[in-house]
PDB file of C-alpha atoms in Angstrom:
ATOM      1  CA  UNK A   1      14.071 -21.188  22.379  1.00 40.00           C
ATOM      2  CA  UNK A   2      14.457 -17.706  21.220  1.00 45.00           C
ATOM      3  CA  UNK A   3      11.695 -15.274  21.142  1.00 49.00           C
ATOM      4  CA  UNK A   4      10.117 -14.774  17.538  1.00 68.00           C
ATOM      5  CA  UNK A   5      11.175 -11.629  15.901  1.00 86.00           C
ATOM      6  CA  UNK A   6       8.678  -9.058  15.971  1.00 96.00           C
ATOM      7  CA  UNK A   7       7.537  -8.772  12.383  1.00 98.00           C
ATOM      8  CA  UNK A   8       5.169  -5.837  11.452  1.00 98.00           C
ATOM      9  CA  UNK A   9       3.778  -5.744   8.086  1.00 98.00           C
ATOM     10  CA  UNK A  10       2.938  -2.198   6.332  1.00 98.00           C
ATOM     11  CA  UNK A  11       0.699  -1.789   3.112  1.00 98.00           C
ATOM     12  CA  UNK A  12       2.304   1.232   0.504  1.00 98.00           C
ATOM     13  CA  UNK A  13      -0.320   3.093  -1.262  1.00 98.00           C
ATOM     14  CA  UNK A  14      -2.308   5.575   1.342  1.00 98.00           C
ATOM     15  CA  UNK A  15      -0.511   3.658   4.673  1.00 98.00           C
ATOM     16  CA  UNK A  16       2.672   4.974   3.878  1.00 98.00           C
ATOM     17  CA  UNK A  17       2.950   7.156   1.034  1.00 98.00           C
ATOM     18  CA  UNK A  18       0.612   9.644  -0.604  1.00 98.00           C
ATOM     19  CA  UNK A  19       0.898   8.428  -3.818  1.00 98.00           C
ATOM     20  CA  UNK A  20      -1.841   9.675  -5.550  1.00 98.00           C
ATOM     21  CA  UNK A  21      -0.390  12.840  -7.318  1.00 98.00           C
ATOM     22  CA  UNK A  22       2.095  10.311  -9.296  1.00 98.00           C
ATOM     23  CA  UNK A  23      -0.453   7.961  -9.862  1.00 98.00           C
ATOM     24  CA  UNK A  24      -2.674  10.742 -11.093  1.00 98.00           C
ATOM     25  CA  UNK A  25       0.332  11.888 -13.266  1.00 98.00           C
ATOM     26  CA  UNK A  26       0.821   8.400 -14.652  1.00 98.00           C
ATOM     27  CA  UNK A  27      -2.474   7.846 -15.484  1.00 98.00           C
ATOM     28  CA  UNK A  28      -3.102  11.120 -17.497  1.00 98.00           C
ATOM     29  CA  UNK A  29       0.074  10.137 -19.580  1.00 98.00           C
ATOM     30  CA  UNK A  30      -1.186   7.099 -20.621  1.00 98.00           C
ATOM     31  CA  UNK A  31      -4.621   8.747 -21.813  1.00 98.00           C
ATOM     32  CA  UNK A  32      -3.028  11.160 -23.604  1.00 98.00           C
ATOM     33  CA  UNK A  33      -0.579   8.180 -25.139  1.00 98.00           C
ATOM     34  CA  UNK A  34      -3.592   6.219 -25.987  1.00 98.00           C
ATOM     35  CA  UNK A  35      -6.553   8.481 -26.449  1.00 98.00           C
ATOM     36  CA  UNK A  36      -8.328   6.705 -24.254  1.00 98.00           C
ATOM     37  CA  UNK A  37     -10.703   8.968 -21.181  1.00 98.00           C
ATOM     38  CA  UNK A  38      -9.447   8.020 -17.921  1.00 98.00           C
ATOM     39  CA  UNK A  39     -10.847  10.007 -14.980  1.00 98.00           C
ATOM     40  CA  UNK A  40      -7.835  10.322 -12.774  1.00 98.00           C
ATOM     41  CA  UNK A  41      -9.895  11.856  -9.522  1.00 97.00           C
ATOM     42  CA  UNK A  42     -12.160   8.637  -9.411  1.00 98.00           C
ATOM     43  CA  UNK A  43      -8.916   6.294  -9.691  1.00 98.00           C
ATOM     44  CA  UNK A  44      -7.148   8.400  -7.137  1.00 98.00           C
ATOM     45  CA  UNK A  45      -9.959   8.163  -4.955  1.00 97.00           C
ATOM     46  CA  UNK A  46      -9.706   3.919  -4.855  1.00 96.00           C
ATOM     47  CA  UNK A  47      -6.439   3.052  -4.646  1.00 97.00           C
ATOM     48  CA  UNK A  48      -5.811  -0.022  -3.263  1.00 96.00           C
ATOM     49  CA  UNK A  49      -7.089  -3.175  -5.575  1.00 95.00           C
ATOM     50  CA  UNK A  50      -4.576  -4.402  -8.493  1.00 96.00           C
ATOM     51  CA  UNK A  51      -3.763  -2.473 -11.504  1.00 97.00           C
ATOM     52  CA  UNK A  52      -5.378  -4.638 -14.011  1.00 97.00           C
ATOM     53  CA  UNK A  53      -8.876  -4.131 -11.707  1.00 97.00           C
ATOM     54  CA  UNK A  54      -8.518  -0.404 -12.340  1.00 98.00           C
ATOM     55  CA  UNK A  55      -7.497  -0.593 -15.823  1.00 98.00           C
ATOM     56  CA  UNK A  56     -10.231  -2.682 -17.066  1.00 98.00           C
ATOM     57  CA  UNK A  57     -12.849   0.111 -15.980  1.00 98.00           C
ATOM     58  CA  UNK A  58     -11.198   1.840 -18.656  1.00 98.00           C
ATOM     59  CA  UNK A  59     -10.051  -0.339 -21.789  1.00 98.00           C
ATOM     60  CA  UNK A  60     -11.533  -3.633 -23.459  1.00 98.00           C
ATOM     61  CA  UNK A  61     -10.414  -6.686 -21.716  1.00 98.00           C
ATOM     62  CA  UNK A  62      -8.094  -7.601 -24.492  1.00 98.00           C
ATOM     63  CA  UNK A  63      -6.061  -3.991 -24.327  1.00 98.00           C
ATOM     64  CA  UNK A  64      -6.108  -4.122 -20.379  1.00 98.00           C
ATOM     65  CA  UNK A  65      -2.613  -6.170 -20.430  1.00 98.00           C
ATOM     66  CA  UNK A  66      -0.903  -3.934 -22.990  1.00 98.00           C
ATOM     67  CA  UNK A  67      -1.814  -0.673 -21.111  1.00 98.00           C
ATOM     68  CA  UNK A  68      -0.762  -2.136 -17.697  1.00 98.00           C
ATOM     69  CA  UNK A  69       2.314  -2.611 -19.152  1.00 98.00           C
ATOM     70  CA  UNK A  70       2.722   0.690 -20.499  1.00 98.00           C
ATOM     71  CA  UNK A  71       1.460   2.540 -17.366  1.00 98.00           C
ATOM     72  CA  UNK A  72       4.499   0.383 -15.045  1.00 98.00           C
ATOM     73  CA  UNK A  73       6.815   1.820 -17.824  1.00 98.00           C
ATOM     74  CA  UNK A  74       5.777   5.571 -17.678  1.00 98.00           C
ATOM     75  CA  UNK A  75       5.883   5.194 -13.949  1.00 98.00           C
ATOM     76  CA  UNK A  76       8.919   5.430 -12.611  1.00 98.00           C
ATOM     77  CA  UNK A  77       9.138   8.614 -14.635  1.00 98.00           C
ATOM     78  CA  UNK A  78       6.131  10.477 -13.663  1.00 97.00           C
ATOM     79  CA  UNK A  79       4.771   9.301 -10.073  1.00 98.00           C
ATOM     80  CA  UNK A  80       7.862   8.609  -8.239  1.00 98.00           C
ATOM     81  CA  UNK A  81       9.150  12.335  -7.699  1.00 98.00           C
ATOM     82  CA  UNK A  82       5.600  13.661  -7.078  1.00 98.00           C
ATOM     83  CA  UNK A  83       4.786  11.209  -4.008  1.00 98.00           C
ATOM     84  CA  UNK A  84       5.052  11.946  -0.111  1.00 98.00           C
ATOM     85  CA  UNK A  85       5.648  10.367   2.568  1.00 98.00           C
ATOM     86  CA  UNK A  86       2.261  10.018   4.545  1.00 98.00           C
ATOM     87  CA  UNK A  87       2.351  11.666   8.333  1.00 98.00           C
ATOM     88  CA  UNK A  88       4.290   9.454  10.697  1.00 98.00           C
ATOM     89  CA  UNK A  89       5.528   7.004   7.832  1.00 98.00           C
ATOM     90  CA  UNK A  90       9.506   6.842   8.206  1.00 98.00           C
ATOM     91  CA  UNK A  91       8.490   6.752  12.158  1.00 98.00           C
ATOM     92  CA  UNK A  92       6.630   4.099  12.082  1.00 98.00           C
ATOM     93  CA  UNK A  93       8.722   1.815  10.204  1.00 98.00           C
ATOM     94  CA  UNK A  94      11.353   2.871  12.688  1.00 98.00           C
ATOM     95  CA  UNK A  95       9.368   2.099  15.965  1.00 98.00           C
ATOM     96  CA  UNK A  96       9.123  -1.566  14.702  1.00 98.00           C
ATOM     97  CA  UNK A  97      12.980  -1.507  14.083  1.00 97.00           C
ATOM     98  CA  UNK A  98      13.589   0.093  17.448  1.00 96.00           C
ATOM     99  CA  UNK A  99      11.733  -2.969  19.361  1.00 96.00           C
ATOM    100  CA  UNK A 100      14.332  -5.138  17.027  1.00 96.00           C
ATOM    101  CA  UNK A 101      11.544  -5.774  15.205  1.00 97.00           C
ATOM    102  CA  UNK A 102      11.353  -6.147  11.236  1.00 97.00           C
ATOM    103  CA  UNK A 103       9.573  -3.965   8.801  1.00 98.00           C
ATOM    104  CA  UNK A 104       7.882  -5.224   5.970  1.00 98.00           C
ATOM    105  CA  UNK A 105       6.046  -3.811   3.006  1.00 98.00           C
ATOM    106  CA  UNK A 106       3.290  -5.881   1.460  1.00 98.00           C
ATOM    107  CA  UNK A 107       1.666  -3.948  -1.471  1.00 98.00           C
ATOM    108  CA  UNK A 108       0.072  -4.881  -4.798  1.00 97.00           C
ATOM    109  CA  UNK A 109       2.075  -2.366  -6.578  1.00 97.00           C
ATOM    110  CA  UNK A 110       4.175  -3.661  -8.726  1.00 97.00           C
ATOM    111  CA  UNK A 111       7.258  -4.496  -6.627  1.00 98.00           C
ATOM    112  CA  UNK A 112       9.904  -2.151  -8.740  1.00 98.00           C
ATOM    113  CA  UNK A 113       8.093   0.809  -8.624  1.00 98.00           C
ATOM    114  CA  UNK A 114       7.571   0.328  -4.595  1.00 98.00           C
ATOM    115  CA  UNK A 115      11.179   0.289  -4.316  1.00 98.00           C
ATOM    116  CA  UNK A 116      11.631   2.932  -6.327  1.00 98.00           C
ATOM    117  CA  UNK A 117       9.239   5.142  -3.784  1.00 98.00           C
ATOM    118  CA  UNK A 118      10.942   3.592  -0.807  1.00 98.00           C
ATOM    119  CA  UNK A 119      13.962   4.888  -1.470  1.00 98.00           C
ATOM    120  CA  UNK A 120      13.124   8.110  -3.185  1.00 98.00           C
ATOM    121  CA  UNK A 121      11.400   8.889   0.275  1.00 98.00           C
ATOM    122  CA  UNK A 122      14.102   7.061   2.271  1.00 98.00           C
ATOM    123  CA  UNK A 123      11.740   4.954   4.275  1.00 98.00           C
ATOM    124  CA  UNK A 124      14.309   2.193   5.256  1.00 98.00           C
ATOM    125  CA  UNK A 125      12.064  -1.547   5.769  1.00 98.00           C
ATOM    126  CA  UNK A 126      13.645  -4.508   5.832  1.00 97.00           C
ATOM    127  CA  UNK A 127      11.290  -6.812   3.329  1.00 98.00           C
ATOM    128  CA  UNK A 128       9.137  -5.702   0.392  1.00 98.00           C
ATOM    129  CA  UNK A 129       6.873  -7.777  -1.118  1.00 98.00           C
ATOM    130  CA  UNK A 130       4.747  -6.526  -4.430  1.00 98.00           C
ATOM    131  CA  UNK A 131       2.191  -7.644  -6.346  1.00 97.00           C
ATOM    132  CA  UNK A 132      -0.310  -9.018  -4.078  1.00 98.00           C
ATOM    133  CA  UNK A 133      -3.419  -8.600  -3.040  1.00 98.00           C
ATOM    134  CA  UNK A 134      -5.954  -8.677   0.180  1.00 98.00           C
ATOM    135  CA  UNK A 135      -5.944 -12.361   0.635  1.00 98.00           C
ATOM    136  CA  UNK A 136      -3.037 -12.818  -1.355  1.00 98.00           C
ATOM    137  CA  UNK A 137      -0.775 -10.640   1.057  1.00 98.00           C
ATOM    138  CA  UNK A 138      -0.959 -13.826   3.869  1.00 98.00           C
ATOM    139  CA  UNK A 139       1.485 -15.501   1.781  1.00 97.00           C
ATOM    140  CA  UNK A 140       3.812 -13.252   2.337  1.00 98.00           C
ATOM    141  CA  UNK A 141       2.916 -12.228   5.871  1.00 98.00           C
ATOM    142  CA  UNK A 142       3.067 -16.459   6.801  1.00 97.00           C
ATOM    143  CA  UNK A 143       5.858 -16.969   5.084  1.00 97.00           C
ATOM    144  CA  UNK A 144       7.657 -13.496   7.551  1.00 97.00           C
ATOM    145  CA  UNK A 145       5.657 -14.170  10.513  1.00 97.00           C
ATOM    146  CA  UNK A 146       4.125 -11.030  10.874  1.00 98.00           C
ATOM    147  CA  UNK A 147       1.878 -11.147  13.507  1.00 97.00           C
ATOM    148  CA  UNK A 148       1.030  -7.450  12.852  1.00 98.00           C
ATOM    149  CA  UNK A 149      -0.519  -5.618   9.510  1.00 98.00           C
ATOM    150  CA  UNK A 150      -0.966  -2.324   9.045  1.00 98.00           C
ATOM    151  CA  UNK A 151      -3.103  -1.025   6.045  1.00 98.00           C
ATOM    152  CA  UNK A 152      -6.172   1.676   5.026  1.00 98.00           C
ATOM    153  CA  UNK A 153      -8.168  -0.484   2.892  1.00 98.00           C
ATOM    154  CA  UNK A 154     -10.909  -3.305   3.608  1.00 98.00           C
ATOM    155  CA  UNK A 155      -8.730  -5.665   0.994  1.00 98.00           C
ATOM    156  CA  UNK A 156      -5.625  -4.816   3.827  1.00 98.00           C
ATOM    157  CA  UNK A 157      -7.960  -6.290   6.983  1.00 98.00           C
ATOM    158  CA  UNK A 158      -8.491  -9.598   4.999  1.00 98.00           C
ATOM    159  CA  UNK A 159      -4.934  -9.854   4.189  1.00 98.00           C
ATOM    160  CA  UNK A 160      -4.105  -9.814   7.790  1.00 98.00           C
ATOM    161  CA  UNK A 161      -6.725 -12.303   9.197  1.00 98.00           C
ATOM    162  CA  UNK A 162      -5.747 -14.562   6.170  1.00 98.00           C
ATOM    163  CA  UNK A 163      -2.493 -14.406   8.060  1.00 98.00           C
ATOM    164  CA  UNK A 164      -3.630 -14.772  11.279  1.00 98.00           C
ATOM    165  CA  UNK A 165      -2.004 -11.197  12.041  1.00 98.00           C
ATOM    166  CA  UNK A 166      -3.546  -8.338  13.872  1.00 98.00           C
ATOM    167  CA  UNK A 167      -5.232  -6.158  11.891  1.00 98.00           C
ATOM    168  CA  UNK A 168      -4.266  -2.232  12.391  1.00 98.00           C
ATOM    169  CA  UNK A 169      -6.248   0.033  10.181  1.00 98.00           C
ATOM    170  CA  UNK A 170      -5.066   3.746   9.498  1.00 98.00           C
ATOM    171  CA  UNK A 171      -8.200   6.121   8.100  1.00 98.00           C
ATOM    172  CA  UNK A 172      -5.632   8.162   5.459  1.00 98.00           C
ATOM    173  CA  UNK A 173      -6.653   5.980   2.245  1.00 97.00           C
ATOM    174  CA  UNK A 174     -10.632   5.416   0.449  1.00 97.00           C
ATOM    175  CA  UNK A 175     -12.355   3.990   3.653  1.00 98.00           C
ATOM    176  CA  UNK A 176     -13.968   4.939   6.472  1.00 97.00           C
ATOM    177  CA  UNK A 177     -12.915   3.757  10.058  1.00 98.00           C
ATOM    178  CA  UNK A 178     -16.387   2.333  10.293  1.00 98.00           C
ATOM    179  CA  UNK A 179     -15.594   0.107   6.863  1.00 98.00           C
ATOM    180  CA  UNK A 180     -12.499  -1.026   8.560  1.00 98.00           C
ATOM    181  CA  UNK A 181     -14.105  -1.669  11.678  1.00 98.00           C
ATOM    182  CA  UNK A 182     -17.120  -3.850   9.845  1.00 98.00           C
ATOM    183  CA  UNK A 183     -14.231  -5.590   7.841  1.00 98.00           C
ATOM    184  CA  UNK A 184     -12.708  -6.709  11.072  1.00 98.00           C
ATOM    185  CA  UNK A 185      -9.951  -4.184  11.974  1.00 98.00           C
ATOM    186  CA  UNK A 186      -8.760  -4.739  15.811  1.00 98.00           C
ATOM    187  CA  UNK A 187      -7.357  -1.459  15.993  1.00 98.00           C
ATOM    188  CA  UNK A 188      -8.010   1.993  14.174  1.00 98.00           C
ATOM    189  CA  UNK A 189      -5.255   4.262  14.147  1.00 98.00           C
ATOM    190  CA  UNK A 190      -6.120   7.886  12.612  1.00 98.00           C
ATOM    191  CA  UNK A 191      -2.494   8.445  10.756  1.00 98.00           C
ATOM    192  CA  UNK A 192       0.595   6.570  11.190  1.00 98.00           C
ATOM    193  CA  UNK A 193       1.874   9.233  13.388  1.00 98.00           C
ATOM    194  CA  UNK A 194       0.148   7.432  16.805  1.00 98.00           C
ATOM    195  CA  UNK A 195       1.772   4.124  15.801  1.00 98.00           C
ATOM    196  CA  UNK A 196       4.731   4.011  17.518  1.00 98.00           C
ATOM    197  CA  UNK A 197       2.805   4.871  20.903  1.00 98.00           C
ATOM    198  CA  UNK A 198       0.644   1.915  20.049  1.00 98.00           C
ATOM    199  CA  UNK A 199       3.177  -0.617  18.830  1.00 98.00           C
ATOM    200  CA  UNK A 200       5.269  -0.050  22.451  1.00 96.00           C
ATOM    201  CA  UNK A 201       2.008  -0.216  24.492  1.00 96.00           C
ATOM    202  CA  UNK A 202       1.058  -3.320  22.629  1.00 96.00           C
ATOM    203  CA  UNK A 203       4.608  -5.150  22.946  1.00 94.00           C
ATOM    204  CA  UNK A 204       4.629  -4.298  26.811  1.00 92.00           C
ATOM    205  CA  UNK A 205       0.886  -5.270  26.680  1.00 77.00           C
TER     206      UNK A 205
END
């Protein structure tokens, strides 16, 4: 029998990309749009959970549909040129490849828009996967085989035991090494950039 591929599993928003100018930018069109006060430095500051979570801090539960919609259309326009590649990203990605291993995103971005900051930024993974969710993201990790996920947020540590996969935490996104570590994180990377060490010392392991 042939050895399973290695299959490492990546989260988008504040694990790979910097994404909050654009999403900052979004948001603040679709205030001014809709009149409605949006304080872009708090939602910038908790990126991770769903957009209809974030949206219904803001408008009545029977507008939050409508202005979800609106914000995935004025995205692609406004946060796509203004988000970075997070330290160590594009390496990363590669170090899996390098092993002959696959790279997958698993975000709960909606999965367009992730492509679209994939390949604005030129990170080159194998599988993307949008529009799930902490728990939700084991369907998609089960259904690769990734016995590996990477991610910054609590919601990104449950994903990965749902899946049975290892759960690597990086401390660039809204919590604290010692969140990830109560949540269950195995390993605690600062930035992506010591990642490919890691990965190679864990394959030879």
């Amino acid at each position: 029998m042939p050895a399973p591929t290695l299959t490492v599993g990546f989260d988008l928003d504040m694990t790979l990309i910097d994404s909050r100018p654009g999403i900052r930018a979004a948001y603040e069109t679709l205030a001014s749009e809709t009149g409605v006060y949006i304080d872009t430095d708090l939602v910038v500051s908790r990126l991770g959970p769903p957009l209809e979570e974030e949206m219904a801090n803001w408008f009545p539960a029977d507008a939050v549909a409508e202005a979800c919609d609106r914000y995935r259309a004025i995205y692609p326009d406004e946060a796509i040129t203004p988000t970075t590649a997070l330290p160590g990203a594009r390496e990363a990605v590669e170090a899996v490849q390098a092993l002959g291993g696959r790279a997958m995103v698993v975000t709960a971005k909606y999965e367009p828009n992730a492509k679209l900051h994939l390949a604005h930024l030129g990170i080159g993974v194998d599988v993307l996967i949008g529009g799930l969710w902490a728990e939700g993201k084991a369907e998609a990790l089960l259904e690769y085989g990734a016995g590996i996920y990477v991610g910054d947020h609590t919601g990104d540590v449950r994903g990965a035991h749902a899946a049975n996969a290892l759960s690597v935490g990086v401390v660039t996104g809204p919590c604290a090494e010692e969140e990830l570590r109560a949540a269950g994180a195995e390993v605690i990377l600062p930035d992506l950039t010591a990642f490919p060490a890691w990965l190679r010392s864990h394959t030879t392991a």
